[in-house]
Short mmCIF file of C-alpha atoms and ligand atoms in Angstrom, two decimals:
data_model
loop_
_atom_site.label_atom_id
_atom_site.label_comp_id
_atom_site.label_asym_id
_atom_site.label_seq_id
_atom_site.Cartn_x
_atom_site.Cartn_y
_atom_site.Cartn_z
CA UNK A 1 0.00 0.00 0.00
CA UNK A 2 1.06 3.33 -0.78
CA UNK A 3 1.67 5.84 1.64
CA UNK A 4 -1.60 8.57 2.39
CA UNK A 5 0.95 11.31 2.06
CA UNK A 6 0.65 10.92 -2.26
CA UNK A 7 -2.10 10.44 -2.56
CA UNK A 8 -3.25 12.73 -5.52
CA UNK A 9 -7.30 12.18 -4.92
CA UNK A 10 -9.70 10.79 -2.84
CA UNK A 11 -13.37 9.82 -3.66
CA UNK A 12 -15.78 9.06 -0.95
CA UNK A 13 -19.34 8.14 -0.24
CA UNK A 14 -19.32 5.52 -2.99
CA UNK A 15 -20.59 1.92 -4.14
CA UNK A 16 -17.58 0.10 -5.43
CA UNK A 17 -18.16 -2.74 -7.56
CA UNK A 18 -14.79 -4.07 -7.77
CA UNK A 19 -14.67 -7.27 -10.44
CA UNK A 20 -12.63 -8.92 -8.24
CA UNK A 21 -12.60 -12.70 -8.15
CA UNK A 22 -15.01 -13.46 -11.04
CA UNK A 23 -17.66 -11.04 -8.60
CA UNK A 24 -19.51 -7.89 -8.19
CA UNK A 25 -16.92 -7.26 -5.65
CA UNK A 26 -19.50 -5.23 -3.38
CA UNK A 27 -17.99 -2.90 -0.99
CA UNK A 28 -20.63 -0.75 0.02
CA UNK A 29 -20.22 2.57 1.54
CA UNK A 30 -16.31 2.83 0.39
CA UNK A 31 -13.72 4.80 -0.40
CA UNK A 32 -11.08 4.77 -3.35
CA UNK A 33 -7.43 7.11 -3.42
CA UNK A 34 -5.41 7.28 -6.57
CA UNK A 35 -1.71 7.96 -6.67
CA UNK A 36 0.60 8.37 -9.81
CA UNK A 37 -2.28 7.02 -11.69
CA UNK A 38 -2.79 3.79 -9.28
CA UNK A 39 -5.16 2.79 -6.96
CA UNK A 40 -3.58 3.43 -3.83
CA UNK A 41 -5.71 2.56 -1.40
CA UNK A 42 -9.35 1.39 -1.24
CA UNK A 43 -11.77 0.03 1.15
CA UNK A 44 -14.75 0.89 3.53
CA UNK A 45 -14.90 4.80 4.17
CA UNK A 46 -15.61 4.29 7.85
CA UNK A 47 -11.83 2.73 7.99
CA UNK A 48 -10.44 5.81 6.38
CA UNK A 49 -8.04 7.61 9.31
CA UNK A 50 -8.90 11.35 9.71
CA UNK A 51 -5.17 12.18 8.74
CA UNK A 52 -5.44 10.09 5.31
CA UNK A 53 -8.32 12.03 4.72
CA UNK A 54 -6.75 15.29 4.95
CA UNK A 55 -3.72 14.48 2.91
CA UNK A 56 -5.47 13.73 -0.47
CA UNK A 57 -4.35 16.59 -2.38
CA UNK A 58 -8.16 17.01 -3.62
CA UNK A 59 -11.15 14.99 -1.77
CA UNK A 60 -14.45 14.33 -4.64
CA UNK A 61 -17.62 13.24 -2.70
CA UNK A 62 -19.51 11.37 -5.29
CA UNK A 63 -22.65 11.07 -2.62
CA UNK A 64 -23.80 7.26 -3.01
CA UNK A 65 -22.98 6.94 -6.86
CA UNK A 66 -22.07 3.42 -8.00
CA UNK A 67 -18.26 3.00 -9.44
CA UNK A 68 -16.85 0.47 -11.50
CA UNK A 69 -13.21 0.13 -13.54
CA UNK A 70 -13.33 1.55 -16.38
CA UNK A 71 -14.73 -0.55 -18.86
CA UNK A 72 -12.35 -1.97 -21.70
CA UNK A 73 -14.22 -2.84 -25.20
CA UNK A 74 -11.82 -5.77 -26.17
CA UNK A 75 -13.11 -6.06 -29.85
CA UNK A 76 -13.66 -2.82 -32.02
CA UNK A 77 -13.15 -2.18 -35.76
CA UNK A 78 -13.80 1.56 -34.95
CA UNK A 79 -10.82 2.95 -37.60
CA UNK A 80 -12.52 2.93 -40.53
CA UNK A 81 -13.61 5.05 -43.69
CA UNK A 82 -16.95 5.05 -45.23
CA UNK A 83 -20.42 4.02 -44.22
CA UNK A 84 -22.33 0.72 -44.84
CA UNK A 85 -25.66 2.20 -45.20
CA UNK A 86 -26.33 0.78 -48.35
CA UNK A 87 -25.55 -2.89 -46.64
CA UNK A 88 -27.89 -2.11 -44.18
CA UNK A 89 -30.51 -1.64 -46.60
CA UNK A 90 -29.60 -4.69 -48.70
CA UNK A 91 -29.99 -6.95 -45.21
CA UNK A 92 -33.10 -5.43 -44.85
CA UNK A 93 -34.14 -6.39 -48.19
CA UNK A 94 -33.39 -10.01 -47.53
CA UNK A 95 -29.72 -10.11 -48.90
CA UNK A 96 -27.45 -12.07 -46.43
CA UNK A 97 -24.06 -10.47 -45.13
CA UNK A 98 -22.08 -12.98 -46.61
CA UNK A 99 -24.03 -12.73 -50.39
CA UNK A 100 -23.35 -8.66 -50.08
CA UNK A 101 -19.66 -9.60 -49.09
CA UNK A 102 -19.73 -12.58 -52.36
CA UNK A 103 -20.93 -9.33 -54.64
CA UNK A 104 -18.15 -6.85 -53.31
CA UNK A 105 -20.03 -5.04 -50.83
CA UNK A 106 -19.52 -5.59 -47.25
CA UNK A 107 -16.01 -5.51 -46.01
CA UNK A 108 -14.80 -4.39 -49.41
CA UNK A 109 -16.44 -1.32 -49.81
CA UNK A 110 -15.10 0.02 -46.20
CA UNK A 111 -11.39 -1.14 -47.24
CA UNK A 112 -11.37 1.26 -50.54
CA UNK A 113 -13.46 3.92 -48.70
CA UNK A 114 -10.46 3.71 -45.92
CA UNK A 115 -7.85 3.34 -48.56
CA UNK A 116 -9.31 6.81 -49.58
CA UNK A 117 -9.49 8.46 -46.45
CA UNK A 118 -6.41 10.20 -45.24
CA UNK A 119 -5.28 9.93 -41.88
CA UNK A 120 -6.29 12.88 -40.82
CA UNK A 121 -9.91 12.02 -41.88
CA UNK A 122 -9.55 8.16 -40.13
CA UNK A 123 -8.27 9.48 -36.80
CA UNK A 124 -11.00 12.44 -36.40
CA UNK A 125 -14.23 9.58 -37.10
CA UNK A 126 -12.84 6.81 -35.17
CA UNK A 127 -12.15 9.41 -32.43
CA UNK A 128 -16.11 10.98 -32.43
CA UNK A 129 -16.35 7.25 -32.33
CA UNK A 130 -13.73 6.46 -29.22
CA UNK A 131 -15.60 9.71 -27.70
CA UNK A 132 -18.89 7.23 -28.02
CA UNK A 133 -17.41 4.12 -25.93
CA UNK A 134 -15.86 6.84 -23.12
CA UNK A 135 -19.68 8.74 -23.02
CA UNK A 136 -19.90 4.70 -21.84
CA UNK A 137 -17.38 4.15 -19.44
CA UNK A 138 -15.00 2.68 -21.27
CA UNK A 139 -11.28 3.90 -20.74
CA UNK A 140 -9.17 0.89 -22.95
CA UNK A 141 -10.34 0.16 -26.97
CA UNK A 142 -8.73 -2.17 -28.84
CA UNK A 143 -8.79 -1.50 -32.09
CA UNK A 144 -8.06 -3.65 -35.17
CA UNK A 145 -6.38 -2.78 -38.57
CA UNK A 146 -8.16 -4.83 -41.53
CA UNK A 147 -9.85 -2.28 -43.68
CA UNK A 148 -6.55 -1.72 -45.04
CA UNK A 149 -5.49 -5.20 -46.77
CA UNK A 150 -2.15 -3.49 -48.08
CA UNK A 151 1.03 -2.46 -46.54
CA UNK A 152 0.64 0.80 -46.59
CA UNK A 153 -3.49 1.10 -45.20
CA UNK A 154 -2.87 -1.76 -42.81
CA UNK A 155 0.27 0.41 -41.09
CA UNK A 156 -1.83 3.85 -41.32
CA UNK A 157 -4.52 2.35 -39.59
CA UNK A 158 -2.37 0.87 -36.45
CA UNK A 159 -0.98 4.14 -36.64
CA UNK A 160 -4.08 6.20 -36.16
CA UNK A 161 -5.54 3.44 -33.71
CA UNK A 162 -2.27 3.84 -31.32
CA UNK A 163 -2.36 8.07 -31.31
CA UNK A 164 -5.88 7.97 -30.86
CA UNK A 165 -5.60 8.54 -27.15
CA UNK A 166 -3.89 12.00 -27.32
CA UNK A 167 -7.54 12.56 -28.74
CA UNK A 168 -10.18 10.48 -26.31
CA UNK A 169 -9.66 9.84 -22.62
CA UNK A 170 -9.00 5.86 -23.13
CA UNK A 171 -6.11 4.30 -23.87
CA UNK A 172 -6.11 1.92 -27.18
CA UNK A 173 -4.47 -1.74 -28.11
CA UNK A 174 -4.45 -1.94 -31.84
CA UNK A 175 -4.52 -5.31 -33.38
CA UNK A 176 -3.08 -6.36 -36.61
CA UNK A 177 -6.01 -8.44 -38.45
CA UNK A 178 -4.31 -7.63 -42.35
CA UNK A 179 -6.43 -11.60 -42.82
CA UNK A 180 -9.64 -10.11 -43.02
CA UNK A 181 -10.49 -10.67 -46.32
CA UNK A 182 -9.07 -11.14 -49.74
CA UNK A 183 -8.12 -7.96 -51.48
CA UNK A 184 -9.27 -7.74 -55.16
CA UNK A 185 -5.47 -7.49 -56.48
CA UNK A 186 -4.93 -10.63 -55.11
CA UNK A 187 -8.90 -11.91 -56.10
CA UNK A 188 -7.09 -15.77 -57.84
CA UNK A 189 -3.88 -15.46 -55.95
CA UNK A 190 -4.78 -15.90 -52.01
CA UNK A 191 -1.63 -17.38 -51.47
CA UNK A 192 0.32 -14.18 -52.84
CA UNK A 193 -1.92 -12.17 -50.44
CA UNK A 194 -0.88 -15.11 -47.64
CA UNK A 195 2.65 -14.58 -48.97
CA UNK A 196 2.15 -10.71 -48.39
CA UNK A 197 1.05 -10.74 -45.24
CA UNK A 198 3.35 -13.60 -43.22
CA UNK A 199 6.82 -11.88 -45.38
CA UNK A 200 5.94 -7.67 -45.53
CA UNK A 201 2.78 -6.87 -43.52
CA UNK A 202 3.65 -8.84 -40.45
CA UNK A 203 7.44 -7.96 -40.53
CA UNK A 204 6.48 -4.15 -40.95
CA UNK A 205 3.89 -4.15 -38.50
CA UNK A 206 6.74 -5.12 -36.13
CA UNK A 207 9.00 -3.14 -36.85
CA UNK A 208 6.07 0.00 -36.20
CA UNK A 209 5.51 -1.49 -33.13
CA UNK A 210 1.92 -0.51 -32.31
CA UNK A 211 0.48 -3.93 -32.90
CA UNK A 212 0.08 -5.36 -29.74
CA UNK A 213 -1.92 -8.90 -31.00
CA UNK A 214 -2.66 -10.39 -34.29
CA UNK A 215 -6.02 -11.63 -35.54
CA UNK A 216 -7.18 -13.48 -38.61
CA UNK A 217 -10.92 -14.03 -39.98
CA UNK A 218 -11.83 -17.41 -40.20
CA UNK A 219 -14.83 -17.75 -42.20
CA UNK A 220 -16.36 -19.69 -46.10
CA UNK A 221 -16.02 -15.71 -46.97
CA UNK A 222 -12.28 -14.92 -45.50
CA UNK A 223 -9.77 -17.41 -44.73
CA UNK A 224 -9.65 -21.15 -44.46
CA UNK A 225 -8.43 -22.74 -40.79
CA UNK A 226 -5.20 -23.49 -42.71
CA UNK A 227 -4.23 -19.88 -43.72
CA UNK A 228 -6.07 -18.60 -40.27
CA UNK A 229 -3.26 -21.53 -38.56
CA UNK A 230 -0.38 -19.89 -40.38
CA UNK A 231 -1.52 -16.24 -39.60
CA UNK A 232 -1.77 -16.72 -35.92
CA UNK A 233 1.45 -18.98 -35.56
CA UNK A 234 3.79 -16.54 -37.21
CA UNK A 235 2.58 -13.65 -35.00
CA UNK A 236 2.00 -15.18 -32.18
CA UNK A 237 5.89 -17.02 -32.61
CA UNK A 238 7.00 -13.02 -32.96
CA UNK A 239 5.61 -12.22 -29.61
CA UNK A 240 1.90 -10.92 -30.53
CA UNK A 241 -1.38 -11.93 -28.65
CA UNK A 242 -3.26 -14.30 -31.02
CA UNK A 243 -7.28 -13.86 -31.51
CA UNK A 244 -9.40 -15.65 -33.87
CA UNK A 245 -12.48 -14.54 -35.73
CA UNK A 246 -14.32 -17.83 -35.34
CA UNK A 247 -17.37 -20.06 -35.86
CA UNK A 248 -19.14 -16.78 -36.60
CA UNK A 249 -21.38 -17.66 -39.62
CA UNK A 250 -20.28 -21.28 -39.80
CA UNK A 251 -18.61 -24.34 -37.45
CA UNK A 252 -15.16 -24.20 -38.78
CA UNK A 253 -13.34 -25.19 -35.69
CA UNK A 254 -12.25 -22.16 -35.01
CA UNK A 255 -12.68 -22.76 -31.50
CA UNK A 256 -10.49 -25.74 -31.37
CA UNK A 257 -7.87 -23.80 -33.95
CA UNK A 258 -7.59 -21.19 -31.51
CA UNK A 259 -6.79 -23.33 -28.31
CA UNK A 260 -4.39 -25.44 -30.84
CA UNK A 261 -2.55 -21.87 -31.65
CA UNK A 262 -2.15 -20.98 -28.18
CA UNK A 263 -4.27 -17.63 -29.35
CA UNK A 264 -6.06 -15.68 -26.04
CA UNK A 265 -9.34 -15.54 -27.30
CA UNK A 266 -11.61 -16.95 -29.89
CA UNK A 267 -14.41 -14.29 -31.02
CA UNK A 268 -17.90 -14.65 -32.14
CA UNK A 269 -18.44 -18.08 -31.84
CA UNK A 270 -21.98 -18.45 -32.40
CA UNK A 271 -21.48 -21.79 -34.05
CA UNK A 272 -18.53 -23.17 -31.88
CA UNK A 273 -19.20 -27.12 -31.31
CA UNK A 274 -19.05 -29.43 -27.98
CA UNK A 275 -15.22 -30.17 -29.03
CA UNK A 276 -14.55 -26.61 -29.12
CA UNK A 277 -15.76 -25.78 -25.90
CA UNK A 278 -13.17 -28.65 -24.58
CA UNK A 279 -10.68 -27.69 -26.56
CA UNK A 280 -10.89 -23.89 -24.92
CA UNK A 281 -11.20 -24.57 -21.89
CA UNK A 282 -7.95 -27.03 -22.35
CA UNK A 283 -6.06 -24.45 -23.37
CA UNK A 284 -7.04 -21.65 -21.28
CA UNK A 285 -8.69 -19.54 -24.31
CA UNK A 286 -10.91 -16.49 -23.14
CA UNK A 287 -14.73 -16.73 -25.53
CA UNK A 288 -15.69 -13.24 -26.43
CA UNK A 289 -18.96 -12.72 -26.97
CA UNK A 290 -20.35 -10.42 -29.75
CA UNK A 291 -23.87 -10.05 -29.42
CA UNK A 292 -24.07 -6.98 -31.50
CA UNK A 293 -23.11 -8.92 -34.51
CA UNK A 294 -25.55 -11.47 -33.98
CA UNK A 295 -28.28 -8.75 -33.36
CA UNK A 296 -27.52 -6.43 -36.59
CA UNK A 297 -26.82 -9.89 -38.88
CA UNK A 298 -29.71 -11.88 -37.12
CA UNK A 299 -27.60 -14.70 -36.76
CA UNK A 300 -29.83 -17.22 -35.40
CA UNK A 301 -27.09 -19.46 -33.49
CA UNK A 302 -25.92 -18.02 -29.76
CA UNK A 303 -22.77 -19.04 -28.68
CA UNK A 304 -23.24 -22.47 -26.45
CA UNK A 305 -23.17 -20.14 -22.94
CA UNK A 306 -24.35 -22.76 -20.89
CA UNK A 307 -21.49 -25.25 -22.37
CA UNK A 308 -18.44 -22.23 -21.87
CA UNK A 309 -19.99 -21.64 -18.37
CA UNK A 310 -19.85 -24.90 -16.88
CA UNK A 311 -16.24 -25.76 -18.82
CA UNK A 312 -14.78 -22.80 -16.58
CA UNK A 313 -14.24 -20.46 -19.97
CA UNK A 314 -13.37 -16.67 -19.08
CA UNK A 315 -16.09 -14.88 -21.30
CA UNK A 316 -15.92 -11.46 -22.35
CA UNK A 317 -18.40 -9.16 -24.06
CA UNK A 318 -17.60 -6.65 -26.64
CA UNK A 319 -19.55 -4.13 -29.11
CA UNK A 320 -17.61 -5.38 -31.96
CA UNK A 321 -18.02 -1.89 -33.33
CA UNK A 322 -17.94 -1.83 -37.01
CA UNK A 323 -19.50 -0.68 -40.24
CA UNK A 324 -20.97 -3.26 -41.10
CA UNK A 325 -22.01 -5.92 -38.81
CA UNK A 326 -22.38 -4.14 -35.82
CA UNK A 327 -22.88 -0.41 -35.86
CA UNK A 328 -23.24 0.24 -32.30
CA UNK A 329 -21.05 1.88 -29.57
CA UNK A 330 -23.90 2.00 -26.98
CA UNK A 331 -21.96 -0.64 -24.73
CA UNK A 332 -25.56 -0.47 -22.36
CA UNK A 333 -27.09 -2.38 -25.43
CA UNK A 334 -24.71 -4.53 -25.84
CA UNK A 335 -24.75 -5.39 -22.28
CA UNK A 336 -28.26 -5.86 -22.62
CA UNK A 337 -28.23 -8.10 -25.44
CA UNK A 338 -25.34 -10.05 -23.84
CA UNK A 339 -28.01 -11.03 -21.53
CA UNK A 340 -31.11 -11.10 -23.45
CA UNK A 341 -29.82 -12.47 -26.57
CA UNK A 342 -27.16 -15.07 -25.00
CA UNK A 343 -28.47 -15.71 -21.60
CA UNK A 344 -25.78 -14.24 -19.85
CA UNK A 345 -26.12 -13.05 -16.52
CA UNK A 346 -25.82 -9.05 -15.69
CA UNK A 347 -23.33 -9.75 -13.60
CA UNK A 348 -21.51 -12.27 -16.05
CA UNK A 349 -22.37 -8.84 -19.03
CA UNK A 350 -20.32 -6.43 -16.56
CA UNK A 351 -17.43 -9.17 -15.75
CA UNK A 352 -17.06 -9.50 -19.62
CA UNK A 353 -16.50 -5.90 -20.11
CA UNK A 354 -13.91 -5.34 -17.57
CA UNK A 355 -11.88 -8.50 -15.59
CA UNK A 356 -12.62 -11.02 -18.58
CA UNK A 357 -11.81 -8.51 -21.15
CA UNK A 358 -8.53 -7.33 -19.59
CA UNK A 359 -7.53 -10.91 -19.74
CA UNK A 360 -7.97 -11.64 -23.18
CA UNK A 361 -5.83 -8.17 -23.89
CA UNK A 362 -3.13 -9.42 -21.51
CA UNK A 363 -3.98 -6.82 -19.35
CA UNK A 364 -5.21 -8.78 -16.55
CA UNK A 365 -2.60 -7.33 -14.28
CA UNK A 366 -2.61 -3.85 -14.59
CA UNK A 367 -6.59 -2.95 -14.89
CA UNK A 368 -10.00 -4.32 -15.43
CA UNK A 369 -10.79 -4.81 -11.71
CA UNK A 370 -10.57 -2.00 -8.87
CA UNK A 371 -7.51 -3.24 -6.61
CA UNK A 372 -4.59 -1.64 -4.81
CA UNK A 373 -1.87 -1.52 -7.75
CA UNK A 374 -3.82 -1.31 -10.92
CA UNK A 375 -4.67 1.40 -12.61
CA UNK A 376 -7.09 3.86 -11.72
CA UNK A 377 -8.95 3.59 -14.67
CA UNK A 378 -12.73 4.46 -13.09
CA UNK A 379 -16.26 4.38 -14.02
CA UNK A 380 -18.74 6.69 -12.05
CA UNK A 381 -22.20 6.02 -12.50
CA UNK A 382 -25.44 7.54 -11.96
CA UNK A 383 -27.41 4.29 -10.96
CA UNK A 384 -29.06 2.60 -7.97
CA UNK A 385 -27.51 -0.78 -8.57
CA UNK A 386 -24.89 -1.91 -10.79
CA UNK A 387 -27.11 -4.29 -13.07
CA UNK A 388 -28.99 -1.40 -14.19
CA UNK A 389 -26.05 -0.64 -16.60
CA UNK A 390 -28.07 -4.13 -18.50
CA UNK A 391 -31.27 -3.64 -17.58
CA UNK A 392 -32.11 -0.39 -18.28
CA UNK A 393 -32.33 0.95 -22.02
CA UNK A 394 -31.81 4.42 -21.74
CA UNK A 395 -28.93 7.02 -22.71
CA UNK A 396 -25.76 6.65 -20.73
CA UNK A 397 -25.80 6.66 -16.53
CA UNK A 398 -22.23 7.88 -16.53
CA UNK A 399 -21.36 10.92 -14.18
CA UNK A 400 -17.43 10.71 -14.35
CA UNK A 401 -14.62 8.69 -16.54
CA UNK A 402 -11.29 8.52 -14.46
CA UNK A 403 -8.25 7.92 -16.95
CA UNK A 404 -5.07 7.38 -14.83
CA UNK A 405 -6.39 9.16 -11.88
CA UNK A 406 -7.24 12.10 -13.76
CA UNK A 407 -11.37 12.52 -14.20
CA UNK A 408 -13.35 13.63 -17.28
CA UNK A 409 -16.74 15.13 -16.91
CA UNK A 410 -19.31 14.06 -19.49
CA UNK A 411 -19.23 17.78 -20.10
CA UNK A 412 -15.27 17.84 -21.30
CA UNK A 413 -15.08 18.19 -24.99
CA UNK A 414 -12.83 15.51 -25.10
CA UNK A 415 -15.59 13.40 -23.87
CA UNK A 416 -18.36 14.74 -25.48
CA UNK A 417 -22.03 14.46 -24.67
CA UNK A 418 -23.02 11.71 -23.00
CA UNK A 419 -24.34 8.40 -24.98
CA UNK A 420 -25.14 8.36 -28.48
CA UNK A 421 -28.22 10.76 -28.93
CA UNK A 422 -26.90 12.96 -31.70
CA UNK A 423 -26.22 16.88 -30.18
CA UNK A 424 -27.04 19.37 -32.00
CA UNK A 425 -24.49 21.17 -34.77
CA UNK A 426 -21.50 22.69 -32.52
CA UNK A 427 -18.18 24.50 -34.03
CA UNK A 428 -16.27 22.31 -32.30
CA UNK A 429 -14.20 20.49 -35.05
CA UNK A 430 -14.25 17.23 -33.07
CA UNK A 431 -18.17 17.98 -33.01
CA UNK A 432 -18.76 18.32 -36.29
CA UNK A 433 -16.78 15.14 -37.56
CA UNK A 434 -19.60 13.16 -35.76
CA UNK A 435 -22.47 13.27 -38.59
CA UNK A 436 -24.05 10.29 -40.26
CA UNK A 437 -20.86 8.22 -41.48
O1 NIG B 501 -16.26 -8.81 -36.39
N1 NIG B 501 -16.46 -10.87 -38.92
C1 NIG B 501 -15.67 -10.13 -39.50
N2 NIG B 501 -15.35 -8.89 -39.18
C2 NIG B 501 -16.21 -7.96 -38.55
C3 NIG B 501 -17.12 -7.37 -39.51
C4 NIG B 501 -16.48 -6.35 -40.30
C5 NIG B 501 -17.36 -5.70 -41.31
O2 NIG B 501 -18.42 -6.23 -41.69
O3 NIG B 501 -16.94 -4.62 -41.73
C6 NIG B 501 -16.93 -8.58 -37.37
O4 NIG B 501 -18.13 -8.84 -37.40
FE1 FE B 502 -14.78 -8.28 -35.48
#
């Protein structure tokens, strides 16, 4: 424990719902101090000495308001150009995300509409969009390259993912997923654009040094388990987390190709098999759960929940925010589909967006649960009870984001309004990048 003396701030009169031990973590009537950027101390506010109390540099009362960490969205596609409107339309109309894809819609038309975009122009909408997630509590993104699918896009993109925090108040953890789809160059020659990725994209990606985990879609549309395989072994043999796209739209094996890869987390996994679920919980592989994605493509599988529950498999929940197949950075619906649409329980929802997720980023130690040590990356919330972040539908309950110690009112331009109700036209240049994309 740190000593009271540096402590840099104090809040008091609060619910803490710590994530600790695969719980709520209740500790009612409590009491949390940052220091450098660390929790420092925490714990009942009746145990608080007078003399700690008086040498926080700055004392918030937060009168009875629920906090949580910070919440980390472990699966995002938020860099992109574009807009997938037109897809949108074309699902409506009965077309099927993977016949849009088959036709050159779908992921294609976001990488040449990113391709376009300069960086200027990526970092400024995926930051109205990082502004989104923090208006939700969320203070880590990781953020996935992919829309790219050549050297040069799929570096820009890491690049703009790993400055975007000198622009939102969360930190990011970009993610190299170049295998997201075939290119058109290469539309014949996959195993050029194989070829391209495991000897130039990879190597230069490493050499940037932004990429913190690799990822590979493994899907009839994408790649096949075999080119997925030699994706994930090459980066994860250079030192990168591995993640896996799988069982999404079909029962590949993806689960089982994951645990056999020694990746962290298989994703989607609406289709994952018995075998899989073994072969996960084997290998220690964190599920992450997508529900958006299931929602927007009405994907009538769930993930087997019951199955990953009783095998002991860490499950996380993400928005999976993208163009195309899940549009939505309103993490209190996907919390709420997490446990309508899956069966999860609330308290399973807010585990999987904050101790669950921080494992599958390898970040297990230094955030994702309130603790002495880690991080004081904090979530203030205006609620009577911590499952109401699930329960109840309405625009976003949060009062205060704490990045590092340091808090953001929902106020703060940096944050931006709260939610995702649109705000009216502002001169704010930040503002005005946020308009129908
Ligand atoms: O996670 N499944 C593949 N990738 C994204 C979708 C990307 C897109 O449609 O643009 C996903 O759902
Ligand atoms: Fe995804």
């Amino acid at each position: 424990m740190m000593p009271e003396a540096g402590w840099d701030r104090l809040w008091t009169g609060v619910q803490l719902a710590t994530m600790a031990d695969r719980s709520l973590g209740v500790i009612r009537d409590g009491a949390i101090a940052s220091a450098g950027g660390r929790i420092a101390w925490m714990g009942k506010e009746a145990d608080l000495s007078p003399r700690q109390r008086t040498s926080a540099a700055e004392v918030i009362p937060c009168g009875g308001a629920w906090m949580t960490p910070g919440f980390i969205d472990c699966h995002t596609h938020i860099v992109f150009g574009g807009d997938r409107s037109g897809d949108f339309r074309r699902r409506l109309h009965g077309q099927s995300y993977a016949d849009i894809a088959r036709a050159g819609g779908g992921i294609m038309s976001t990488v040449r509409a990113t391709r376009r975009a300069s960086s200027e122009e990526l970092t400024r909408r995926a930051a109205a969009r990082g502004r989104e997630l923090a208006g939700w509590g969320v203070t880590t993104i990781e953020v996935k390259s992919g829309y790219g699918l050549d050297l040069e896009t799929e570096l820009r993109m890491l690049d703009v993912a790993a400055a975007l925090p000198r622009h939102i108040p969360s930190g990011t953890s970009p993610t190299l997923l170049a295998a997201h789809a075939i290119p058109p160059e290469y539309a014949g020659r996959r195993g050029d654009y194989l070829r391209l990725i495991l000897e130039e994209i990879l190597p230069a990606a490493l050499q940037q040094g932004h990429a913190t985990a690799i990822d590979a879609f493994c899907e009839d549309i994408a790649f096949t388990p075999a080119e997925a395989r030699a994706i994930l072994e090459a980066g994860i043999a250079a030192g990168l987390h591995g993640r896996l796209h799988a069982d999404q739209l079909s029962d590949l094996d993806g689960g089982a190709l994951a645990a056999a890869t020694g990746a962290r987390s298989a994703d989607h996994l609406e289709y994952l098999s018995g075998d899989g679920v073994r072969a996960m919980a084997a290998a220690g592989v964190c599920a992450v759960l997508l529900p958006g994605a299931a929602y927007t493509l009405r994907v009538e599988h769930s993930p087997p929940v019951q199955a990953l529950r009783r095998a002991g498999v860490t499950m996380a929940v993400a928005t999976d925010a993208n163009p195309g197949s899940s549009p939505i950075t309103n993490v209190g619906m996907i919390l709420n589909l997490a446990c309508i649409r899956f069966g999860l329980t609330p308290e399973e929802a807010l585990l999987g967006f904050t101790s669950a997720a921080a494992s599958v980023l390898g970040l297990e130690d230094d955030r994702g649960t309130l603790e002495p040590g880690k991080r004081a990356d904090l979530a203030l919330w205006g609620v009577e009870d911590p499952l109401q972040l699930c329960y109840w539908m309405g625009s976003s309950p949060l009062r205060s984001l704490i990045k590092d110690g340091v808090p953001w009112e929902p106020a703060d331009r940096r944050l931006g309004a709260l939610g995702t109700t649109r705000r009216p036209s502002t001169h704010s240049p930040e503002k005005t990048a946020r308009g129908p994309e």
